[in-house]
Short mmCIF file of C-alpha atoms in Angstrom, two decimals:
data_model
loop_
_atom_site.label_atom_id
_atom_site.label_comp_id
_atom_site.label_asym_id
_atom_site.label_seq_id
_atom_site.Cartn_x
_atom_site.Cartn_y
_atom_site.Cartn_z
CA MET A 1 45.89 15.95 39.96
CA GLN A 2 48.84 17.61 38.20
CA ASP A 3 50.81 14.35 38.04
CA ASP A 4 47.74 12.51 36.69
CA LEU A 5 47.23 15.14 33.96
CA ILE A 6 50.89 14.93 32.88
CA ALA A 7 50.74 11.13 32.92
CA ARG A 8 47.65 11.08 30.70
CA ALA A 9 49.27 13.55 28.29
CA GLN A 10 52.44 11.43 28.14
CA ALA A 11 50.41 8.28 27.48
CA TRP A 12 48.59 10.04 24.63
CA LEU A 13 51.89 11.32 23.27
CA ALA A 14 53.36 7.82 23.22
CA GLU A 15 50.58 6.72 20.84
CA ASP A 16 50.34 9.83 18.63
CA PRO A 17 51.06 8.84 14.99
CA ASP A 18 51.27 12.46 13.78
CA PRO A 19 54.66 14.19 14.17
CA GLU A 20 53.01 17.64 14.17
CA THR A 21 50.54 17.05 16.99
CA ALA A 22 53.12 14.98 18.86
CA ALA A 23 55.55 17.90 18.78
CA GLU A 24 52.78 20.25 19.89
CA LEU A 25 51.86 18.04 22.85
CA ARG A 26 55.49 17.48 23.80
CA GLY A 27 55.94 21.26 23.96
CA LEU A 28 52.93 21.64 26.26
CA ILE A 29 54.22 18.92 28.57
CA GLU A 30 57.72 20.37 28.71
CA ALA A 31 56.32 23.84 29.39
CA GLN A 32 54.07 22.41 32.12
CA ASP A 33 51.15 24.32 30.53
CA LEU A 34 48.58 22.84 32.86
CA THR A 35 45.74 25.11 31.75
CA GLU A 36 46.05 24.11 28.11
CA LEU A 37 46.62 20.45 28.97
CA ALA A 38 43.59 20.42 31.24
CA ASP A 39 41.46 21.81 28.40
CA ARG A 40 42.69 19.18 25.94
CA PHE A 41 42.33 16.28 28.39
CA SER A 42 39.08 17.33 30.10
CA GLY A 43 37.22 14.56 28.25
CA THR A 44 36.91 13.31 24.69
CA LEU A 45 35.28 14.81 21.62
CA GLN A 46 31.78 13.37 21.66
CA PHE A 47 30.62 11.40 18.65
CA GLY A 48 27.00 12.24 17.88
CA THR A 49 24.57 12.64 14.99
CA ALA A 50 26.85 15.34 13.57
CA GLY A 51 29.77 12.89 13.84
CA LEU A 52 32.83 14.69 15.18
CA ARG A 53 33.83 18.30 14.81
CA GLY A 54 36.40 20.38 16.63
CA GLU A 55 39.64 22.31 16.59
CA ILE A 56 42.70 20.56 15.16
CA GLY A 57 45.35 19.85 17.79
CA ALA A 58 46.78 17.26 20.15
CA GLY A 59 44.71 15.51 22.79
CA PRO A 60 41.32 13.77 23.05
CA MET A 61 39.36 17.05 23.01
CA ARG A 62 40.80 18.03 19.61
CA MET A 63 40.56 16.72 16.06
CA ASN A 64 43.68 14.71 15.24
CA ARG A 65 44.79 11.44 13.72
CA SER A 66 44.53 9.56 17.04
CA VAL A 67 40.91 10.64 17.49
CA VAL A 68 40.09 9.83 13.85
CA ILE A 69 41.70 6.37 14.01
CA ARG A 70 39.62 5.56 17.08
CA ALA A 71 36.47 6.90 15.39
CA ALA A 72 37.14 4.81 12.29
CA ALA A 73 37.82 1.71 14.39
CA GLY A 74 34.57 2.23 16.27
CA LEU A 75 32.63 2.71 13.04
CA ALA A 76 34.20 -0.44 11.58
CA ALA A 77 33.24 -2.45 14.68
CA TYR A 78 29.68 -1.10 14.48
CA LEU A 79 29.37 -2.04 10.79
CA LYS A 80 30.67 -5.55 11.41
CA ALA A 81 28.29 -5.99 14.35
CA LYS A 82 25.45 -5.07 11.98
CA GLY A 83 26.47 -7.84 9.59
CA HIS A 84 28.44 -5.76 7.08
CA GLU A 85 31.69 -7.74 7.22
CA GLY A 86 33.43 -7.17 3.88
CA GLY A 87 31.14 -4.28 2.99
CA LEU A 88 32.34 -1.17 1.18
CA VAL A 89 32.99 2.13 2.99
CA VAL A 90 33.53 5.12 0.70
CA VAL A 91 35.59 8.04 2.04
CA GLY A 92 35.56 11.64 0.85
CA TYR A 93 37.38 14.71 2.12
CA ASP A 94 37.60 18.46 1.67
CA ALA A 95 40.70 20.69 1.44
CA ARG A 96 41.03 21.60 5.12
CA TYR A 97 44.15 21.04 7.16
CA LYS A 98 44.77 17.30 7.66
CA SER A 99 41.63 16.22 5.74
CA ALA A 100 43.64 13.99 3.39
CA ASP A 101 45.46 12.43 6.38
CA PHE A 102 42.18 11.69 8.16
CA ALA A 103 40.72 10.15 4.98
CA ARG A 104 43.77 7.94 4.49
CA ASP A 105 43.70 6.79 8.13
CA THR A 106 40.01 5.94 7.79
CA ALA A 107 40.63 3.85 4.67
CA ALA A 108 43.50 2.04 6.39
CA VAL A 109 41.43 1.22 9.48
CA MET A 110 38.50 -0.05 7.40
CA THR A 111 40.84 -2.24 5.36
CA GLY A 112 42.53 -3.58 8.48
CA ALA A 113 39.14 -4.41 9.99
CA GLY A 114 38.16 -6.61 7.05
CA LEU A 115 35.94 -4.08 5.30
CA ARG A 116 36.60 -2.69 1.83
CA ALA A 117 37.42 1.00 1.47
CA ALA A 118 37.38 3.36 -1.50
CA VAL A 119 38.65 6.94 -1.34
CA LEU A 120 37.48 9.72 -3.65
CA PRO A 121 40.30 10.87 -5.95
CA ARG A 122 40.90 14.34 -4.46
CA PRO A 123 39.18 16.96 -2.30
CA LEU A 124 35.57 17.10 -3.59
CA PRO A 125 32.21 18.49 -2.45
CA THR A 126 30.36 16.62 0.27
CA PRO A 127 27.39 15.94 -2.06
CA VAL A 128 29.67 13.85 -4.31
CA LEU A 129 30.44 11.59 -1.33
CA ALA A 130 26.74 11.40 -0.38
CA TYR A 131 25.95 10.42 -3.97
CA ALA A 132 28.79 7.88 -4.16
CA ILE A 133 27.48 5.85 -1.20
CA ARG A 134 24.35 4.69 -3.00
CA HIS A 135 25.94 4.75 -6.45
CA LEU A 136 28.65 2.29 -5.33
CA GLY A 137 26.40 0.24 -3.04
CA ALA A 138 28.43 1.10 0.04
CA VAL A 139 27.38 0.13 3.56
CA ALA A 140 28.61 3.48 4.89
CA GLY A 141 30.40 6.66 3.94
CA VAL A 142 32.67 9.10 5.73
CA GLU A 143 33.22 12.72 4.75
CA VAL A 144 36.12 14.53 6.38
CA THR A 145 34.97 18.15 6.58
CA ALA A 146 34.13 20.93 9.00
CA SER A 147 31.84 22.57 6.43
CA HIS A 148 31.82 26.32 7.14
CA ASN A 149 33.52 26.24 10.55
CA PRO A 150 36.61 28.40 11.24
CA PRO A 151 39.94 27.44 9.58
CA ARG A 152 41.36 25.75 12.68
CA ASP A 153 38.52 23.16 12.74
CA ASN A 154 37.95 19.84 11.05
CA GLY A 155 35.27 17.20 11.31
CA TYR A 156 34.14 13.67 10.56
CA LYS A 157 30.67 13.11 9.12
CA VAL A 158 29.25 9.57 8.90
CA TYR A 159 26.57 8.28 6.53
CA LEU A 160 25.02 4.83 6.44
CA GLY A 161 24.20 2.80 3.34
CA ASP A 162 20.94 4.60 2.65
CA GLY A 163 23.00 7.71 1.86
CA SER A 164 21.69 9.65 4.85
CA GLN A 165 23.65 10.94 7.82
CA ILE A 166 23.40 8.90 11.00
CA VAL A 167 20.67 9.49 13.55
CA SER A 168 19.94 7.98 16.95
CA PRO A 169 20.46 5.22 18.01
CA ALA A 170 23.29 4.61 15.51
CA ASP A 171 25.27 7.54 16.93
CA ALA A 172 25.22 6.13 20.47
CA GLU A 173 26.03 2.63 19.24
CA ILE A 174 29.02 3.89 17.23
CA ALA A 175 30.14 6.05 20.19
CA ALA A 176 30.07 2.96 22.44
CA GLU A 177 32.27 1.07 19.94
CA ILE A 178 34.69 4.03 19.81
CA ALA A 179 34.90 4.06 23.62
CA ALA A 180 35.73 0.33 23.55
CA VAL A 181 38.79 0.80 21.30
CA GLY A 182 41.94 -0.07 23.23
CA ALA A 183 45.49 0.89 22.38
CA LEU A 184 46.03 2.47 18.96
CA ALA A 185 48.82 -0.03 18.33
CA ASP A 186 46.15 -2.75 18.40
CA VAL A 187 44.14 -1.13 15.59
CA PRO A 188 45.36 -2.73 12.31
CA ARG A 189 46.31 -0.06 9.77
CA PRO A 190 47.83 -1.55 6.65
CA ALA A 191 49.77 0.74 4.31
CA GLU A 192 47.69 -0.29 1.30
CA GLY A 193 44.75 -2.41 0.23
CA TRP A 194 42.02 0.16 -0.33
CA GLU A 195 40.80 1.47 -3.66
CA GLN A 196 41.74 4.94 -4.87
CA LEU A 197 38.77 5.98 -7.01
CA GLY A 198 39.18 7.81 -10.29
CA ASP A 199 36.80 10.33 -11.82
CA GLU A 200 34.09 7.79 -12.71
CA VAL A 201 32.03 8.59 -9.59
CA LEU A 202 32.36 12.33 -10.20
CA GLU A 203 31.29 11.84 -13.82
CA ALA A 204 28.27 9.83 -12.69
CA TYR A 205 27.37 12.56 -10.20
CA LEU A 206 27.67 15.24 -12.87
CA ALA A 207 25.50 13.21 -15.24
CA ARG A 208 22.93 13.01 -12.46
CA THR A 209 22.92 16.80 -11.95
CA ASP A 210 21.30 17.16 -15.38
CA ALA A 211 18.23 15.41 -13.95
CA VAL A 212 17.25 18.43 -11.86
CA LEU A 213 16.70 20.59 -14.97
CA SER A 214 13.78 20.44 -17.39
CA PRO A 215 14.73 19.44 -20.95
CA GLY A 216 14.83 22.53 -23.16
CA SER A 217 14.48 25.01 -20.31
CA PRO A 218 16.14 28.45 -20.74
CA ARG A 219 19.82 28.54 -19.68
CA THR A 220 20.62 32.22 -20.14
CA VAL A 221 21.27 33.57 -16.64
CA ARG A 222 24.63 35.26 -16.04
CA THR A 223 26.24 34.41 -12.73
CA VAL A 224 29.09 35.47 -10.47
CA TYR A 225 30.24 32.50 -8.40
CA THR A 226 32.41 32.12 -5.31
CA ALA A 227 33.67 28.84 -3.87
CA MET A 228 34.59 30.58 -0.59
CA HIS A 229 38.12 29.04 -0.69
CA GLY A 230 36.50 25.59 -0.75
CA VAL A 231 36.19 22.65 -3.13
CA GLY A 232 33.14 23.68 -5.18
CA LYS A 233 34.64 25.52 -8.14
CA ASP A 234 35.61 22.74 -10.54
CA VAL A 235 32.41 20.76 -10.01
CA VAL A 236 30.16 23.81 -10.31
CA MET A 237 31.90 24.98 -13.48
CA ALA A 238 31.60 21.50 -14.97
CA ALA A 239 27.92 21.23 -14.03
CA PHE A 240 27.10 24.65 -15.49
CA ALA A 241 29.00 23.82 -18.69
CA ARG A 242 27.21 20.47 -19.11
CA ALA A 243 23.86 22.19 -18.62
CA GLY A 244 24.63 24.88 -21.20
CA PHE A 245 24.60 27.91 -18.91
CA PRO A 246 27.05 30.76 -19.55
CA ALA A 247 30.23 30.11 -17.58
CA PRO A 248 29.98 31.82 -14.19
CA VAL A 249 32.38 34.68 -13.52
CA LEU A 250 34.64 33.50 -10.70
CA VAL A 251 35.57 35.48 -7.63
CA ALA A 252 39.26 34.91 -8.28
CA GLU A 253 40.48 35.59 -4.73
CA GLN A 254 38.22 32.81 -3.37
CA ALA A 255 38.19 30.37 -6.30
CA GLU A 256 40.89 27.88 -5.26
CA PRO A 257 40.89 25.70 -2.12
CA ASP A 258 42.80 27.30 0.74
CA PRO A 259 42.47 25.90 4.28
CA ALA A 260 43.53 29.26 5.74
CA PHE A 261 40.42 30.98 4.26
CA PRO A 262 42.44 34.21 4.06
CA THR A 263 39.75 36.60 2.79
CA VAL A 264 36.99 35.82 5.31
CA ALA A 265 36.65 35.80 9.09
CA PHE A 266 34.33 32.78 8.85
CA PRO A 267 33.98 30.84 5.55
CA ASN A 268 30.19 30.93 5.66
CA PRO A 269 28.20 33.03 3.14
CA GLU A 270 25.82 34.00 5.96
CA GLU A 271 28.55 35.66 8.03
CA PRO A 272 29.05 39.45 7.80
CA GLY A 273 31.64 40.37 5.17
CA ALA A 274 31.94 36.90 3.67
CA MET A 275 30.22 37.98 0.44
CA ASP A 276 31.99 41.34 0.05
CA LEU A 277 34.39 40.13 -2.66
CA ALA A 278 31.55 38.44 -4.53
CA PHE A 279 29.55 41.67 -4.51
CA GLU A 280 32.61 43.58 -5.68
CA ALA A 281 32.95 41.16 -8.59
CA ALA A 282 29.24 41.50 -9.33
CA ARG A 283 29.46 45.29 -9.51
CA ALA A 284 32.22 44.87 -12.10
CA ALA A 285 30.62 42.06 -14.13
CA GLY A 286 26.94 43.05 -13.95
CA PRO A 287 25.47 39.51 -13.69
CA ASP A 288 21.83 38.57 -13.06
CA ILE A 289 22.60 36.73 -9.80
CA VAL A 290 25.45 35.84 -7.45
CA ILE A 291 25.83 32.25 -6.24
CA ALA A 292 28.10 31.11 -3.41
CA ASN A 293 28.89 27.72 -1.93
CA ASP A 294 30.31 27.10 1.50
CA PRO A 295 33.72 25.34 1.60
CA ASP A 296 32.39 21.78 1.16
CA ALA A 297 29.73 22.96 -1.31
CA ASP A 298 26.73 21.39 0.35
CA ARG A 299 25.17 24.82 0.98
CA CYS A 300 24.13 27.36 -1.64
CA ALA A 301 23.74 31.11 -1.14
CA VAL A 302 22.07 33.44 -3.64
CA ALA A 303 22.26 37.22 -3.97
CA VAL A 304 20.23 39.53 -6.20
CA PRO A 305 20.58 43.12 -7.41
CA ASP A 306 18.89 45.57 -5.06
CA ASP A 307 19.18 49.33 -5.54
CA GLY A 308 17.79 49.82 -2.05
CA VAL A 309 20.85 48.49 -0.24
CA GLU A 310 24.39 49.81 0.00
CA GLY A 311 26.54 48.25 -2.70
CA GLY A 312 23.54 47.29 -4.83
CA TRP A 313 23.45 43.57 -3.97
CA ARG A 314 21.39 41.71 -1.35
CA MET A 315 21.86 38.20 -0.01
CA LEU A 316 18.61 36.28 -0.03
CA ARG A 317 17.77 34.55 3.19
CA GLY A 318 17.84 30.78 3.16
CA ASP A 319 14.09 30.82 3.70
CA GLU A 320 13.62 32.99 0.61
CA VAL A 321 15.67 30.64 -1.58
CA GLY A 322 13.83 27.69 -0.02
CA ALA A 323 10.48 29.18 -1.03
CA LEU A 324 11.70 30.09 -4.54
CA LEU A 325 12.95 26.57 -5.21
CA ALA A 326 9.72 25.08 -3.87
CA GLU A 327 7.62 27.31 -6.13
CA HIS A 328 9.85 26.45 -9.09
CA LEU A 329 9.50 22.71 -8.45
CA VAL A 330 5.73 23.06 -8.15
CA HIS A 331 5.72 24.91 -11.48
CA LYS A 332 7.73 22.03 -12.97
CA GLY A 333 5.06 19.56 -11.82
CA ALA A 334 6.97 18.01 -8.91
CA ARG A 335 4.96 15.62 -6.74
CA GLY A 336 5.81 13.96 -3.45
CA VAL A 337 6.52 15.41 -0.03
CA PHE A 338 8.05 18.84 0.58
CA ALA A 339 9.86 18.88 3.92
CA GLU A 340 11.73 21.35 6.10
CA SER A 341 13.11 21.58 9.61
CA ILE A 342 11.12 23.28 12.34
CA VAL A 343 13.47 26.29 12.32
CA SER A 344 12.65 27.09 8.68
CA SER A 345 9.87 29.35 7.40
CA SER A 346 6.28 28.16 7.54
CA LEU A 347 5.88 29.57 4.02
CA LEU A 348 6.86 26.17 2.61
CA GLY A 349 3.77 24.67 4.20
CA ARG A 350 1.59 27.30 2.53
CA ILE A 351 3.17 26.63 -0.87
CA ALA A 352 2.77 22.86 -0.45
CA GLU A 353 -0.85 23.20 0.63
CA ALA A 354 -1.70 25.43 -2.34
CA ALA A 355 -0.03 22.97 -4.72
CA GLY A 356 -1.66 19.91 -3.20
CA VAL A 357 1.61 18.20 -2.34
CA GLY A 358 2.61 16.57 0.93
CA TYR A 359 4.34 18.57 3.66
CA GLU A 360 6.32 17.57 6.75
CA GLU A 361 8.33 19.29 9.46
CA THR A 362 11.36 17.58 11.01
CA LEU A 363 13.97 18.28 13.64
CA THR A 364 16.92 20.43 12.60
CA GLY A 365 19.36 18.84 10.19
CA PHE A 366 19.30 16.98 6.91
CA LYS A 367 19.80 13.71 8.75
CA TRP A 368 16.09 14.09 9.55
CA ILE A 369 14.86 15.80 6.39
CA SER A 370 16.44 13.16 4.14
CA ARG A 371 14.54 10.40 5.93
CA VAL A 372 11.05 11.78 5.21
CA GLU A 373 9.00 9.14 3.43
CA GLY A 374 8.34 10.08 -0.20
CA LEU A 375 10.61 13.15 -0.04
CA ARG A 376 10.69 15.20 -3.23
CA TYR A 377 12.20 18.42 -1.87
CA GLY A 378 13.70 19.42 1.43
CA TYR A 379 15.32 22.56 2.71
CA GLU A 380 16.67 24.23 5.83
CA GLU A 381 17.04 27.95 6.47
CA ALA A 382 20.85 27.63 6.86
CA LEU A 383 21.24 27.59 3.05
CA GLY A 384 20.71 23.83 2.67
CA TYR A 385 18.58 22.42 -0.17
CA CYS A 386 17.91 18.86 -1.29
CA VAL A 387 16.43 19.11 -4.79
CA ASP A 388 17.24 15.58 -6.03
CA PRO A 389 16.71 13.15 -3.13
CA GLU A 390 16.98 10.13 -5.40
CA GLY A 391 20.53 11.21 -6.26
CA VAL A 392 21.76 12.85 -3.04
CA ARG A 393 19.96 12.30 0.26
CA ASP A 394 21.51 15.34 1.82
CA LYS A 395 21.81 19.04 1.10
CA ASP A 396 23.56 19.72 -2.19
CA GLY A 397 24.82 23.21 -3.05
CA ILE A 398 25.59 22.27 -6.65
CA THR A 399 22.24 20.92 -7.84
CA ALA A 400 20.58 23.73 -5.88
CA ALA A 401 22.72 26.27 -7.77
CA LEU A 402 21.67 24.71 -11.09
CA LEU A 403 17.99 24.87 -10.15
CA VAL A 404 18.31 28.52 -9.04
CA ALA A 405 20.00 29.30 -12.36
CA GLU A 406 17.19 27.58 -14.28
CA LEU A 407 14.53 29.50 -12.36
CA ALA A 408 16.34 32.82 -12.85
CA SER A 409 16.67 32.03 -16.57
CA GLU A 410 12.96 31.27 -16.93
CA LEU A 411 12.02 34.46 -15.14
CA LYS A 412 14.52 36.44 -17.24
CA GLU A 413 12.84 35.17 -20.42
CA HIS A 414 9.68 36.90 -19.22
CA GLY A 415 11.42 40.08 -18.08
CA ARG A 416 11.14 39.13 -14.42
CA THR A 417 13.51 38.42 -11.53
CA LEU A 418 13.76 36.29 -8.40
CA THR A 419 12.66 39.35 -6.43
CA ASP A 420 9.49 39.59 -8.51
CA LEU A 421 8.63 35.98 -7.69
CA LEU A 422 9.20 36.61 -3.98
CA ASP A 423 6.73 39.49 -4.25
CA ASP A 424 4.20 37.13 -5.85
CA LEU A 425 4.58 34.68 -2.99
CA ALA A 426 4.14 37.43 -0.39
CA MET A 427 0.92 38.61 -2.04
CA GLU A 428 -0.45 35.07 -2.27
CA HIS A 429 0.57 33.72 1.14
CA GLY A 430 1.46 36.78 3.25
CA LEU A 431 4.93 38.18 3.85
CA HIS A 432 6.86 35.61 5.88
CA ALA A 433 9.63 37.73 7.40
CA THR A 434 12.38 35.79 9.16
CA ASP A 435 15.45 36.67 11.18
CA GLN A 436 17.84 35.03 13.59
CA LEU A 437 19.34 35.97 16.93
CA SER A 438 22.62 34.06 17.10
CA VAL A 439 25.01 34.38 20.04
CA ARG A 440 28.51 32.88 19.79
CA VAL A 441 30.01 32.09 23.19
CA GLU A 442 33.38 31.14 24.63
CA ASP A 443 31.78 29.58 27.71
CA LEU A 444 29.11 26.94 26.91
CA SER A 445 27.52 27.49 30.32
CA VAL A 446 26.10 30.76 28.95
CA ILE A 447 23.94 28.72 26.58
CA ALA A 448 22.82 26.31 29.30
CA ASP A 449 21.97 29.21 31.61
CA ALA A 450 19.89 30.95 28.92
CA MET A 451 17.93 27.77 28.17
CA GLN A 452 17.31 27.16 31.89
CA ARG A 453 16.16 30.74 32.41
CA LEU A 454 13.67 30.51 29.54
CA ARG A 455 12.36 27.19 30.87
CA GLU A 456 11.91 28.52 34.41
CA GLN A 457 10.50 31.90 33.38
CA PRO A 458 8.99 31.53 29.88
CA PRO A 459 8.05 34.85 28.25
CA THR A 460 4.34 35.64 28.06
CA VAL A 461 4.63 38.58 25.64
CA LEU A 462 7.21 39.35 22.93
CA ALA A 463 7.04 42.55 20.86
CA GLY A 464 3.56 43.15 22.16
CA LEU A 465 2.37 39.80 20.81
CA ARG A 466 0.88 37.35 23.26
CA VAL A 467 2.67 33.99 23.62
CA THR A 468 -0.19 31.58 22.98
CA SER A 469 1.86 28.39 23.09
CA ALA A 470 5.18 27.53 24.76
CA GLU A 471 6.60 24.07 24.03
CA ASP A 472 9.65 22.48 25.62
CA LEU A 473 10.83 20.24 22.78
CA THR A 474 12.90 18.04 25.12
CA ARG A 475 9.59 16.29 25.80
CA GLY A 476 9.00 15.63 22.11
CA THR A 477 5.68 16.17 20.31
CA ASP A 478 3.23 13.98 18.40
CA ALA A 479 5.29 14.62 15.26
CA LEU A 480 8.83 15.16 16.60
CA PRO A 481 11.23 13.15 18.76
CA PRO A 482 12.76 14.95 21.76
CA THR A 483 15.39 17.62 21.14
CA ASP A 484 16.92 20.43 23.18
CA GLY A 485 14.80 23.38 22.12
CA LEU A 486 11.93 25.71 22.94
CA ARG A 487 9.14 26.80 20.58
CA TYR A 488 6.77 29.71 21.07
CA TYR A 489 3.77 30.70 18.98
CA LEU A 490 2.64 34.33 19.19
CA ASP A 491 -0.60 36.04 18.20
CA GLY A 492 -1.94 39.58 18.13
CA ASP A 493 -1.73 42.09 15.31
CA TYR A 494 0.46 39.48 13.57
CA LYS A 495 1.15 35.80 13.94
CA ALA A 496 4.74 34.92 14.84
CA ARG A 497 6.90 32.00 15.85
CA VAL A 498 10.14 31.71 17.84
CA ILE A 499 12.41 28.69 18.27
CA VAL A 500 15.43 28.68 20.60
CA ARG A 501 18.07 25.94 20.50
CA PRO A 502 21.78 25.37 21.04
CA SER A 503 23.68 24.83 17.79
CA GLY A 504 24.64 21.23 17.14
CA THR A 505 27.96 22.09 15.48
CA GLU A 506 29.17 25.43 16.90
CA PRO A 507 29.33 27.16 20.31
CA LYS A 508 26.22 29.22 19.57
CA LEU A 509 22.76 29.82 20.95
CA LYS A 510 20.43 30.19 17.98
CA CYS A 511 17.00 31.79 18.01
CA TYR A 512 14.87 31.57 14.87
CA LEU A 513 12.18 34.22 14.43
CA GLU A 514 9.31 34.50 11.98
CA VAL A 515 6.42 36.94 11.64
CA VAL A 516 3.68 36.73 9.01
CA VAL A 517 2.40 40.08 7.73
CA PRO A 518 -0.72 40.13 5.54
CA VAL A 519 -0.24 41.86 2.17
CA ALA A 520 -3.24 43.47 0.51
CA ASP A 521 -1.71 44.11 -2.91
CA ALA A 522 1.55 45.10 -4.62
CA SER A 523 1.34 48.64 -3.26
CA ASP A 524 1.37 47.22 0.28
CA LEU A 525 4.59 45.21 -0.10
CA ALA A 526 7.07 47.89 0.94
CA SER A 527 5.20 48.84 4.09
CA ALA A 528 4.64 45.15 4.94
CA ARG A 529 8.39 44.60 4.82
CA VAL A 530 8.96 47.55 7.14
CA ARG A 531 6.31 46.27 9.56
CA GLY A 532 7.80 42.78 9.48
CA ALA A 533 11.32 44.07 10.14
CA ASP A 534 10.10 46.24 13.02
CA VAL A 535 8.28 43.35 14.69
CA LEU A 536 11.28 41.02 14.25
CA ALA A 537 13.60 43.61 15.79
CA ALA A 538 11.27 43.99 18.76
CA VAL A 539 10.94 40.21 19.20
CA LYS A 540 14.73 39.88 19.07
CA LYS A 541 15.19 42.56 21.75
CA ASP A 542 12.55 41.13 24.08
CA LEU A 543 13.77 37.55 23.62
CA ALA A 544 17.38 38.53 24.38
CA ALA A 545 16.20 40.16 27.59
CA ALA A 546 14.11 37.13 28.56
CA ALA A 547 17.05 34.79 27.95
CA GLY A 548 19.53 37.02 29.73
CA ILE A 549 21.78 37.30 26.70
#
């Protein structure tokens, strides 16, 4: 067993094209660090609908150039098998550790396989890559990014020619081609031959961002903006300038790309403390709103002034922003289908029904939302919004930021705020209070055990509300393909909904909670929020107990 592990590590080392990871692996072998070697060689990073994502390091269970070269070779073989010999693959990348290396390796492999490759000119937001695929007529696209994962991670996201992320069965077919790749030395990787794109694609994307705004709409809102050490700043500033908004005040400490993400524990606006510097800047600048992107700028977070919270600023939940953007699009006369994932607030369905537009629920992820027939608007509670599906068939934190700024400007012209519009929605449709129970684990068996426990002993009552429906989503439904998740509907004094699922990109068990509290009139709003929060807290406590977490 020990000899076999060392032999496999030495074989991997002999092929490793990266001096850094090679030196790292050589050190582990020389130190006979069997525990660490066993972890790195316990299998291979699995290629799925999220592509690849993992910690950077040596070995098949880490993100490294060897793994990326194999992934690119598998993708190239898949594309050629589908009749795309000679087709264009466009490659984008963020500013994380080794992103540029992974992008270059991908372009080299595509070129060596007889495909054409074009690489974006520098680290740019993921939505620019998603846009470029259709704009350039590519057969596929690759974005090297780990989005808002910790600094030590990187990832590999694959899109097909329709501009959407891969879904089954493409993921399994690509994974099979990756598994069939032999020795790395047999994968042709020329030193040149691909196209290095200039700024034309970025300029075309920026020209397209104007399309989300109404001609002549107010552009007066004052904004504090943070790029969260990612790649969003330059594109956001350019988009706001083109649109005629006042230049956002930058959170200087987080404005420039930095793969170490030194000011945050996790570079995700939803994580505790991540927005502290932005709120500090807002208290100094006195803007109307705060906007944040995650590091690859496909997500958009919004915060508003709130005298009722410590520090005077409150992050809006993704569901709140999702509802605000939906209401704004309805007001602008948008037609087509409004779509969301099953873990997002049911308020979108109420807004769509009242407006007489189509509505659909999908599985979690924009790979599903973007494929909805006739999509006009899609969102997911994790700060993802697709407001221009004809331009970008994925979440786009830049066009979403522009649309939020337009809405805030229109409200400001009438002496109103985003918070006022949320109050209007609560009075019209009921207060849709949402929360999340999210448990990060070191041992993935904790997640599997919790899911098994809930399946074997499903709760019958949560927070005093009767569980009227318990669905195991692995069986699929009339509207949804199978997925690993559980959905409960509750009834009693209030209607509520709970969904439990393992995260697709992080070692987390995620539980999504919603309770709908009727609101009689404006005077009832404050107490409705208290009631909603109390019920959510009780559901969270009871669910944690039922799951054994």
